[in-house]
Coordinates of N, CA and C in Angstrom, one line a residue:
X21 N -6.2 4.5 -34.7 CA -7.2 4.2 -33.6 C -6.8 5.2 -32.5
X22 N -7.8 5.8 -31.9 CA -7.6 6.8 -30.8 C -7.6 6.1 -29.4
X23 N -7.3 6.9 -28.4 CA -7.4 6.4 -27.0 C -8.8 5.9 -26.8
X24 N -9.8 6.7 -27.2 CA -11.2 6.3 -27.0 C -11.5 5.0 -27.6
X25 N -11.0 4.8 -28.8 CA -11.3 3.5 -29.6 C -10.6 2.3 -28.8
X26 N -9.4 2.5 -28.4 CA -8.7 1.4 -27.7 C -9.3 1.1 -26.4
X27 N -9.8 2.1 -25.6 CA -10.4 1.8 -24.4 C -11.7 1.0 -24.6
X28 N -12.5 1.5 -25.5 CA -13.8 0.8 -25.8 C -13.6 -0.6 -26.3
X29 N -12.7 -0.7 -27.3 CA -12.4 -2.0 -27.9 C -12.0 -3.0 -26.9
X30 N -11.0 -2.6 -26.0 CA -10.5 -3.5 -25.0 C -11.6 -3.9 -24.0
X31 N -12.4 -2.9 -23.6 CA -13.5 -3.2 -22.6 C -14.4 -4.3 -23.2
X32 N -14.8 -4.1 -24.5 CA -15.7 -5.0 -25.1 C -15.1 -6.4 -25.3
X33 N -13.8 -6.4 -25.5 CA -13.1 -7.7 -25.6 C -13.1 -8.5 -24.3
X34 N -13.0 -7.9 -23.2 CA -13.0 -8.6 -21.9 C -14.4 -8.7 -21.4
X35 N -15.4 -8.1 -22.0 CA -16.8 -8.3 -21.8 C -17.3 -7.7 -20.4
X36 N -16.9 -6.5 -20.1 CA -17.5 -5.9 -18.9 C -18.1 -4.5 -19.3
X37 N -19.2 -4.2 -18.5 CA -19.9 -2.9 -18.8 C -19.0 -1.7 -18.3
X38 N -19.4 -0.5 -18.7 CA -18.7 0.7 -18.3 C -18.7 0.8 -16.8
X39 N -19.8 0.5 -16.1 CA -19.9 0.7 -14.7 C -18.9 -0.2 -14.0
X40 N -18.7 -1.4 -14.4 CA -17.8 -2.3 -13.8 C -16.3 -1.9 -14.0
X41 N -16.0 -1.5 -15.3 CA -14.7 -1.1 -15.6 C -14.3 0.2 -14.8
X42 N -15.3 1.1 -14.7 CA -15.0 2.3 -13.9 C -14.7 2.0 -12.4
X43 N -15.5 1.1 -11.9 CA -15.3 0.7 -10.5 C -13.9 0.1 -10.3
X44 N -13.5 -0.8 -11.2 CA -12.2 -1.4 -11.1 C -11.1 -0.4 -11.2
X45 N -11.3 0.7 -12.0 CA -10.3 1.7 -12.2 C -10.3 2.7 -11.1
X46 N -11.3 2.8 -10.3 CA -11.4 3.8 -9.2 C -11.9 5.1 -9.7
X47 N -12.7 5.1 -10.8 CA -13.2 6.4 -11.3 C -14.7 6.3 -11.5
X48 N -15.4 7.4 -11.7 CA -16.8 7.4 -11.9 C -17.2 6.9 -13.3
X49 N -18.4 6.3 -13.4 CA -18.8 5.8 -14.7 C -18.9 7.0 -15.7
X50 N -19.3 8.2 -15.3 CA -19.3 9.3 -16.2 C -17.9 9.6 -16.8
X51 N -16.9 9.5 -15.9 CA -15.5 9.7 -16.4 C -15.1 8.7 -17.4
X52 N -15.5 7.5 -17.2 CA -15.2 6.4 -18.2 C -15.9 6.7 -19.5
X53 N -17.2 7.1 -19.4 CA -17.9 7.4 -20.6 C -17.3 8.5 -21.4
X54 N -16.8 9.5 -20.7 CA -16.1 10.6 -21.3 C -14.9 10.2 -22.1
X55 N -14.2 9.2 -21.5 CA -13.0 8.7 -22.2 C -13.4 8.0 -23.5
X56 N -14.4 7.2 -23.4 CA -14.8 6.4 -24.6 C -15.5 7.3 -25.7
X57 N -16.1 8.4 -25.2 CA -16.7 9.4 -26.1 C -15.6 10.3 -26.8
X58 N -14.4 10.2 -26.4 CA -13.3 11.0 -26.9 C -13.2 12.4 -26.3
X59 N -13.9 12.7 -25.2 CA -13.9 14.0 -24.5 C -12.8 14.1 -23.6
X60 N -12.2 13.0 -23.1 CA -11.1 13.1 -22.2 C -9.9 12.4 -22.9
X61 N -8.9 13.2 -23.3 CA -7.8 12.7 -24.1 C -6.6 12.3 -23.2
X62 N -6.5 12.8 -22.0 CA -5.4 12.4 -21.1 C -5.9 12.1 -19.7
X63 N -6.5 10.9 -19.5 CA -7.0 10.6 -18.2 C -5.9 10.6 -17.1
X64 N -6.3 11.1 -15.9 CA -5.4 11.2 -14.8 C -5.0 9.9 -14.3
X65 N -5.9 8.9 -14.3 CA -5.6 7.6 -13.7 C -5.5 6.5 -14.8
X66 N -4.6 6.7 -15.7 CA -4.4 5.8 -16.8 C -3.9 4.4 -16.3
X67 N -3.1 4.4 -15.2 CA -2.6 3.1 -14.7 C -3.8 2.3 -14.2
X68 N -4.7 3.0 -13.5 CA -5.9 2.2 -13.0 C -6.8 1.8 -14.1
X69 N -6.9 2.6 -15.1 CA -7.8 2.2 -16.3 C -7.1 1.0 -17.0
X70 N -5.8 1.0 -17.1 CA -5.1 -0.2 -17.7 C -5.3 -1.4 -16.9
X71 N -5.2 -1.3 -15.6 CA -5.4 -2.4 -14.7 C -6.8 -3.0 -14.9
X72 N -7.8 -2.1 -15.0 CA -9.2 -2.6 -15.2 C -9.3 -3.3 -16.5
X73 N -8.6 -2.9 -17.5 CA -8.6 -3.5 -18.9 C -7.6 -4.6 -19.1
X74 N -6.8 -4.8 -18.1 CA -5.7 -5.9 -18.1 C -4.8 -5.7 -19.3
X75 N -4.3 -4.5 -19.4 CA -3.4 -4.2 -20.6 C -2.4 -3.1 -20.2
X76 N -1.5 -2.8 -21.1 CA -0.4 -1.9 -20.9 C -0.9 -0.5 -21.0
X77 N -0.6 0.4 -19.9 CA -1.1 1.8 -20.0 C -0.5 2.5 -21.2
X78 N 0.8 2.2 -21.6 CA 1.4 2.8 -22.7 C 0.7 2.5 -24.0
X79 N 0.2 1.3 -24.1 CA -0.6 0.9 -25.3 C -1.9 1.7 -25.4
X80 N -2.5 1.9 -24.2 CA -3.8 2.7 -24.2 C -3.5 4.1 -24.7
X81 N -2.5 4.7 -24.3 CA -2.2 6.1 -24.6 C -1.6 6.3 -26.0
X82 N -0.8 5.4 -26.4 CA 0.0 5.6 -27.7 C -0.3 4.6 -28.8
X83 N -1.0 3.5 -28.5 CA -1.2 2.5 -29.5 C 0.0 1.6 -29.7
X84 N 0.1 1.1 -30.9 CA 1.2 0.2 -31.2 C 0.8 -1.3 -31.0
X85 N 1.8 -2.1 -30.7 CA 1.5 -3.5 -30.5 C 0.9 -3.8 -29.1
X86 N -0.3 -4.4 -29.1 CA -1.0 -4.7 -27.9 C -0.2 -5.7 -27.1
X87 N -0.1 -5.4 -25.8 CA 0.5 -6.4 -24.8 C -0.4 -6.5 -23.6
X88 N -0.9 -7.8 -23.4 CA -1.7 -8.0 -22.2 C -0.8 -7.8 -20.9
X89 N -1.5 -7.6 -19.8 CA -0.7 -7.3 -18.6 C 0.3 -8.3 -18.2
X90 N 0.1 -9.6 -18.6 CA 1.0 -10.7 -18.2 C 2.3 -10.6 -19.0
X91 N 2.3 -9.8 -20.1 CA 3.5 -9.8 -20.9 C 4.3 -8.4 -20.8
X92 N 3.9 -7.6 -19.9 CA 4.6 -6.3 -19.7 C 5.3 -6.3 -18.3
X93 N 6.2 -5.4 -18.2 CA 7.1 -5.4 -17.0 C 6.3 -4.8 -15.8
X94 N 5.4 -5.5 -15.2 CA 4.6 -5.0 -14.1 C 4.8 -5.9 -12.9
X95 N 4.5 -5.4 -11.8 CA 4.6 -6.2 -10.5 C 3.5 -5.8 -9.6
X96 N 3.1 -6.7 -8.7 CA 2.0 -6.4 -7.7 C 2.6 -5.8 -6.5
X97 N 2.0 -4.7 -6.0 CA 2.4 -4.0 -4.8 C 1.3 -4.2 -3.7
X98 N 1.6 -4.8 -2.6 CA 0.5 -5.0 -1.6 C 0.0 -3.7 -1.0
X99 N -1.3 -3.6 -1.0 CA -2.0 -2.5 -0.4 C -2.3 -2.8 1.1
X100 N -1.6 -2.2 2.0 CA -1.7 -2.6 3.4 C -2.4 -1.5 4.2
X101 N -2.6 -1.8 5.5 CA -3.3 -0.8 6.4 C -2.3 0.1 7.1
X102 N -2.7 1.2 7.7 CA -1.8 2.0 8.5 C -1.3 1.3 9.7
X103 N -2.0 0.4 10.3 CA -1.5 -0.4 11.4 C -0.4 -1.3 10.9
X104 N -0.6 -2.0 9.7 CA 0.5 -2.8 9.2 C 1.7 -2.0 8.8
X105 N 1.5 -0.8 8.3 CA 2.6 0.1 7.9 C 3.4 0.5 9.1
X106 N 2.7 0.7 10.3 CA 3.4 0.9 11.5 C 4.3 -0.2 11.9
X107 N 3.8 -1.4 11.7 CA 4.5 -2.6 12.1 C 5.8 -2.8 11.2
X108 N 5.8 -2.2 10.0 CA 7.0 -2.3 9.2 C 8.2 -1.5 9.8
X109 N 7.9 -0.6 10.7 CA 9.0 0.1 11.4 C 9.9 -0.8 12.2
X110 N 9.4 -1.9 12.6 CA 10.2 -2.8 13.4 C 10.4 -4.2 12.7
X111 N 9.7 -4.5 11.6 CA 10.0 -5.7 10.9 C 9.7 -5.5 9.4
X112 N 10.7 -5.6 8.6 CA 10.6 -5.2 7.2 C 9.8 -6.2 6.3
X113 N 10.0 -7.5 6.3 CA 9.3 -8.3 5.3 C 7.8 -8.2 5.4
X114 N 7.2 -7.8 4.3 CA 5.7 -7.6 4.3 C 5.1 -9.0 4.5
X115 N 5.7 -10.0 4.0 CA 5.1 -11.4 4.1 C 4.9 -11.8 5.6
X116 N 5.6 -11.1 6.5 CA 5.5 -11.5 7.9 C 4.2 -10.9 8.5
X117 N 3.6 -10.0 7.8 CA 2.4 -9.3 8.4 C 1.2 -10.3 8.2
X118 N 0.3 -10.2 9.2 CA -0.9 -11.0 9.1 C -1.9 -10.5 8.1
X119 N -2.7 -11.4 7.5 CA -3.8 -11.0 6.6 C -3.4 -11.1 5.2
X120 N -4.5 -11.2 4.4 CA -4.3 -11.3 2.9 C -4.4 -9.9 2.4
X121 N -3.7 -9.6 1.2 CA -3.6 -8.3 0.7 C -4.4 -8.1 -0.6
X122 N -4.8 -6.8 -0.7 CA -5.3 -6.3 -2.0 C -4.0 -5.8 -2.7
X123 N -4.0 -5.7 -4.0 CA -2.8 -5.3 -4.7 C -3.1 -4.1 -5.7
X124 N -2.0 -3.3 -5.9 CA -2.0 -2.4 -7.1 C -0.8 -2.8 -7.9
X125 N -0.9 -2.3 -9.2 CA 0.2 -2.7 -10.1 C 1.1 -1.5 -10.4
X126 N 2.4 -1.8 -10.6 CA 3.3 -0.7 -11.0 C 4.3 -1.3 -12.1
X127 N 4.8 -0.4 -12.9 CA 5.8 -0.9 -13.9 C 7.2 -0.3 -13.5
X128 N 7.3 0.3 -12.3 CA 8.5 0.8 -11.8 C 9.3 -0.2 -11.0
X129 N 10.6 0.0 -11.0 CA 11.5 -1.0 -10.4 C 11.8 -0.6 -8.9
X130 N 10.8 -0.6 -8.1 CA 11.0 -0.3 -6.7 C 11.5 -1.5 -5.9
X131 N 11.9 -1.3 -4.7 CA 12.5 -2.4 -3.9 C 11.4 -3.5 -3.5
X132 N 12.0 -4.6 -3.1 CA 11.1 -5.7 -2.7 C 10.2 -5.4 -1.5
X133 N 10.5 -4.4 -0.7 CA 9.7 -4.0 0.5 C 8.7 -3.0 0.2
X134 N 8.5 -2.6 -1.1 CA 7.6 -1.5 -1.4 C 6.1 -1.9 -1.1
X135 N 5.3 -1.0 -0.6 CA 3.9 -1.2 -0.3 C 3.1 0.0 -0.7
X136 N 1.8 -0.2 -0.7 CA 0.9 0.9 -1.0 C -0.1 1.1 0.2
X137 N -0.5 2.4 0.3 CA -1.5 2.8 1.3 C -2.6 3.6 0.7
X138 N -3.8 3.4 1.2 CA -4.9 4.3 0.7 C -5.1 5.4 1.8
X139 N -5.1 6.6 1.3 CA -5.1 7.8 2.1 C -6.5 7.8 2.9
X140 N -6.4 8.1 4.2 CA -7.6 8.3 5.0 C -7.4 9.7 5.7
X141 N -8.6 10.3 6.0 CA -8.6 11.6 6.6 C -8.2 12.8 5.7
X142 N -8.1 14.0 6.2 CA -7.9 15.2 5.4 C -6.7 16.0 5.8
X143 N -5.7 15.3 6.6 CA -4.6 16.1 7.0 C -3.6 16.5 5.9
X144 N -3.7 15.8 4.8 CA -2.8 16.1 3.7 C -3.5 16.7 2.5
X145 N -4.7 17.2 2.7 CA -5.4 18.0 1.7 C -4.8 19.4 1.5
X146 N -4.7 20.0 0.3 CA -5.5 19.6 -0.8 C -4.8 18.6 -1.8
X147 N -3.5 18.3 -1.6 CA -2.8 17.5 -2.6 C -3.2 16.0 -2.5
X148 N -3.5 15.5 -1.3 CA -3.8 14.1 -1.2 C -5.2 14.0 -0.5
X149 N -6.1 13.4 -1.2 CA -7.5 13.3 -0.6 C -7.8 11.8 -0.2
X150 N -8.7 11.7 0.7 CA -9.1 10.3 1.1 C -9.5 9.5 -0.1
X151 N -9.0 8.3 -0.2 CA -9.3 7.4 -1.3 C -8.1 7.3 -2.3
X152 N -7.2 8.3 -2.3 CA -6.1 8.3 -3.1 C -5.2 7.1 -2.6
X153 N -4.3 6.6 -3.5 CA -3.4 5.6 -3.1 C -1.9 6.1 -3.3
X154 N -1.1 5.8 -2.3 CA 0.3 6.2 -2.5 C 1.1 4.9 -2.5
X155 N 2.3 4.9 -3.2 CA 3.2 3.7 -3.2 C 4.5 4.2 -2.5
X156 N 4.9 3.4 -1.5 CA 6.0 3.8 -0.6 C 7.1 2.8 -0.7
X157 N 8.4 3.3 -0.8 CA 9.5 2.4 -0.9 C 10.4 2.7 0.4
X158 N 10.5 1.7 1.3 CA 11.3 1.8 2.5 C 12.8 1.9 2.3
X159 N 13.2 1.6 1.1 CA 14.7 1.6 0.8 C 15.2 2.9 0.3
X160 N 14.3 3.9 0.1 CA 14.6 5.2 -0.4 C 14.6 6.2 0.7
X161 N 15.8 6.9 0.9 CA 15.9 7.9 2.0 C 15.2 9.2 1.5
X162 N 14.4 9.9 2.3 CA 13.7 11.1 1.9 C 14.6 12.3 1.7
X163 N 14.3 13.1 0.7 CA 14.9 14.4 0.6 C 14.0 15.5 1.1
X164 N 14.5 16.6 1.4 CA 13.6 17.7 2.0 C 12.5 18.0 1.0
X165 N 11.3 18.1 1.6 CA 10.1 18.3 0.8 C 9.4 17.1 0.3
X166 N 10.0 15.9 0.4 CA 9.3 14.7 -0.1 C 8.3 14.2 1.0
X167 N 7.5 13.2 0.6 CA 6.5 12.8 1.5 C 6.9 11.4 2.0
X168 N 6.6 11.2 3.3 CA 7.0 9.9 4.0 C 5.9 9.3 4.8
X169 N 6.0 8.0 5.0 CA 5.2 7.3 6.0 C 6.1 7.1 7.2
X170 N 5.6 7.4 8.4 CA 6.4 7.3 9.6 C 5.6 6.7 10.7
X171 N 6.3 6.2 11.7 CA 5.6 5.8 13.0 C 6.1 6.7 14.1
X172 N 5.1 7.3 14.8 CA 5.5 8.3 15.8 C 5.2 7.8 17.2
X173 N 5.4 6.5 17.4 CA 5.2 6.0 18.8 C 3.8 5.4 19.0
X174 N 2.9 5.8 18.1 CA 1.5 5.3 18.2 C 1.5 3.9 17.5
X175 N 0.3 3.3 17.5 CA 0.2 2.0 16.9 C 0.2 2.0 15.4
X176 N -0.4 3.1 14.9 CA -0.5 3.3 13.4 C 0.6 4.2 12.9
X177 N 0.8 4.1 11.6 CA 1.7 5.0 10.9 C 1.0 6.2 10.5
X178 N 1.7 7.2 10.0 CA 1.2 8.5 9.6 C 1.9 8.9 8.3
X179 N 1.2 9.7 7.4 CA 1.7 10.1 6.2 C 1.9 11.6 6.2
X180 N 3.1 12.1 6.0 CA 3.3 13.6 6.1 C 4.5 14.0 5.2
X181 N 4.7 15.3 5.1 CA 5.8 15.9 4.4 C 7.0 15.9 5.3
X182 N 8.2 15.6 4.7 CA 9.4 15.5 5.5 C 10.2 16.8 5.4
X183 N 10.6 17.4 6.5 CA 11.3 18.6 6.6 C 12.5 18.5 7.6
X184 N 13.7 18.4 7.1 CA 14.9 18.3 8.0 C 15.0 19.6 8.8
X185 N 15.5 19.5 10.1 CA 15.6 20.7 10.9 C 17.1 20.8 11.3
X186 N 17.5 20.2 12.5 CA 18.8 20.4 13.0 C 19.5 19.1 13.1
X187 N 20.9 19.1 13.2 CA 21.7 17.9 13.4 C 22.2 18.0 14.8
X188 N 21.9 17.1 15.7 CA 22.3 17.1 17.1 C 23.0 15.8 17.4
X189 N 24.2 15.8 17.9 CA 24.9 14.6 18.3 C 25.0 13.6 17.1
X190 N 25.2 14.2 15.9 CA 25.3 13.4 14.7 C 24.0 12.8 14.2
X191 N 22.9 13.2 14.8 CA 21.6 12.7 14.4 C 20.8 13.8 13.6
X192 N 20.3 13.5 12.5 CA 19.5 14.5 11.7 C 18.1 14.5 12.3
X193 N 17.7 15.6 12.8 CA 16.3 15.7 13.3 C 15.4 16.3 12.2
X194 N 14.1 16.1 12.3 CA 13.2 16.5 11.2 C 11.8 16.7 11.7
X195 N 11.0 17.4 10.9 CA 9.6 17.6 11.2 C 8.8 16.8 10.2
X196 N 7.6 16.3 10.7 CA 6.6 15.8 9.8 C 5.5 16.8 9.7
X197 N 5.3 17.3 8.5 CA 4.4 18.4 8.3 C 3.2 18.1 7.5
X198 N 2.0 18.3 8.1 CA 0.7 18.1 7.3 C 0.5 19.3 6.3
X199 N -0.1 19.0 5.2 CA -0.4 20.1 4.3 C -1.7 20.9 4.7
X200 N -2.5 20.3 5.5 CA -3.7 21.0 6.0 C -3.3 21.7 7.3
X201 N -3.4 23.0 7.3 CA -2.9 23.8 8.5 C -3.7 23.6 9.8
X202 N -4.8 22.9 9.7 CA -5.6 22.6 10.9 C -4.9 21.5 11.7
X203 N -3.9 20.9 11.2 CA -3.2 19.8 12.0 C -1.8 20.2 12.4
X204 N -1.3 19.7 13.5 CA 0.0 20.2 14.0 C 1.1 19.4 13.3
X205 N 2.3 20.0 13.3 CA 3.5 19.3 12.8 C 4.1 18.4 14.0
X206 N 4.9 17.5 13.7 CA 5.6 16.7 14.7 C 7.1 16.8 14.5
X207 N 7.8 17.0 15.6 CA 9.3 17.1 15.5 C 10.0 15.9 16.2
X208 N 11.0 15.4 15.5 CA 11.7 14.2 16.0 C 12.5 14.5 17.2
X209 N 12.8 15.8 17.4 CA 13.6 16.2 18.6 C 12.7 16.1 19.9
X210 N 11.4 16.1 19.7 CA 10.4 16.0 20.8 C 9.7 14.7 20.9
X211 N 9.6 14.0 19.8 CA 8.9 12.7 19.7 C 9.8 11.6 19.1
X212 N 9.6 10.4 19.5 CA 10.3 9.3 18.9 C 9.6 9.0 17.6
X213 N 10.2 9.3 16.4 CA 9.6 9.1 15.1 C 10.5 8.2 14.3
X214 N 10.0 7.2 13.7 CA 10.7 6.3 12.8 C 10.2 6.4 11.4
X215 N 11.1 6.8 10.5 CA 10.6 6.9 9.1 C 10.5 5.4 8.5
X216 N 9.4 5.1 8.0 CA 9.1 3.8 7.4 C 9.5 3.7 5.9
X217 N 9.2 4.8 5.2 CA 9.5 4.8 3.8 C 9.1 6.1 3.1
X218 N 9.6 6.3 1.9 CA 9.4 7.5 1.1 C 8.4 7.2 0.0
X219 N 7.4 8.2 -0.2 CA 6.4 8.0 -1.3 C 7.1 8.1 -2.6
X220 N 6.8 7.2 -3.5 CA 7.4 7.2 -4.9 C 6.4 7.3 -6.0
X221 N 5.1 7.0 -5.6 CA 4.0 7.2 -6.6 C 2.8 7.7 -5.9
X222 N 1.9 8.4 -6.6 CA 0.7 8.9 -6.1 C -0.4 8.6 -7.1
X223 N -1.4 7.8 -6.7 CA -2.5 7.5 -7.6 C -3.8 8.2 -7.1
X224 N -4.4 9.0 -8.0 CA -5.6 9.7 -7.6 C -6.8 8.9 -8.0
X225 N -7.6 8.5 -7.0 CA -8.8 7.8 -7.1 C -10.0 8.6 -6.6
X226 N -11.1 8.5 -7.4 CA -12.3 9.2 -6.9 C -13.4 8.1 -7.0
X227 N -13.9 7.7 -5.9 CA -14.9 6.7 -5.8 C -16.3 7.3 -5.6
X228 N -17.3 6.6 -6.1 CA -18.7 7.1 -5.9 C -19.1 6.9 -4.5
X229 N -19.8 7.8 -3.9 CA -20.2 7.7 -2.5 C -21.6 7.1 -2.5

């Protein structure tokens, strides 16, 4: 049985049309149809497709013994707002934030404080586009060139590339660098910046407009 067969068989088992499955996975219906037609052999958003089908992404790609999502090593990661991410700079437990959450699934063993953000704006294009989702772990210290969520004194958090600069009085200073050259960098020597967490996963979503 091929990937196309498994995707179609599972979709029919749970009784949803291609349009609904594609919406749940965050892809276009045409992209979903291409998978079921066998034209797309390695979908970029296999995790989102597995979420839509309530199954193991490894089973979709490789076959073998079918495992429903309840029986595989997955956990829910809360998808929070940039305002809420900024609040995490001063209080870590996500449960303390107001509001109910949407969730994304992961099979990785990130820390209990891990959260997800949906990208807004174009400051991190071309690598990160509006609608993409990143997963961020506050327990992981960033290395040079990694991507971080930080609070720069404003109410909301920001998502940028981390670049260490100088060490002054025992403190490591750094820059937050946008990938889009139309936006300025921020330097921790000039602004009070608090690193909230380091990006550990990037999910590419393309939604119909």
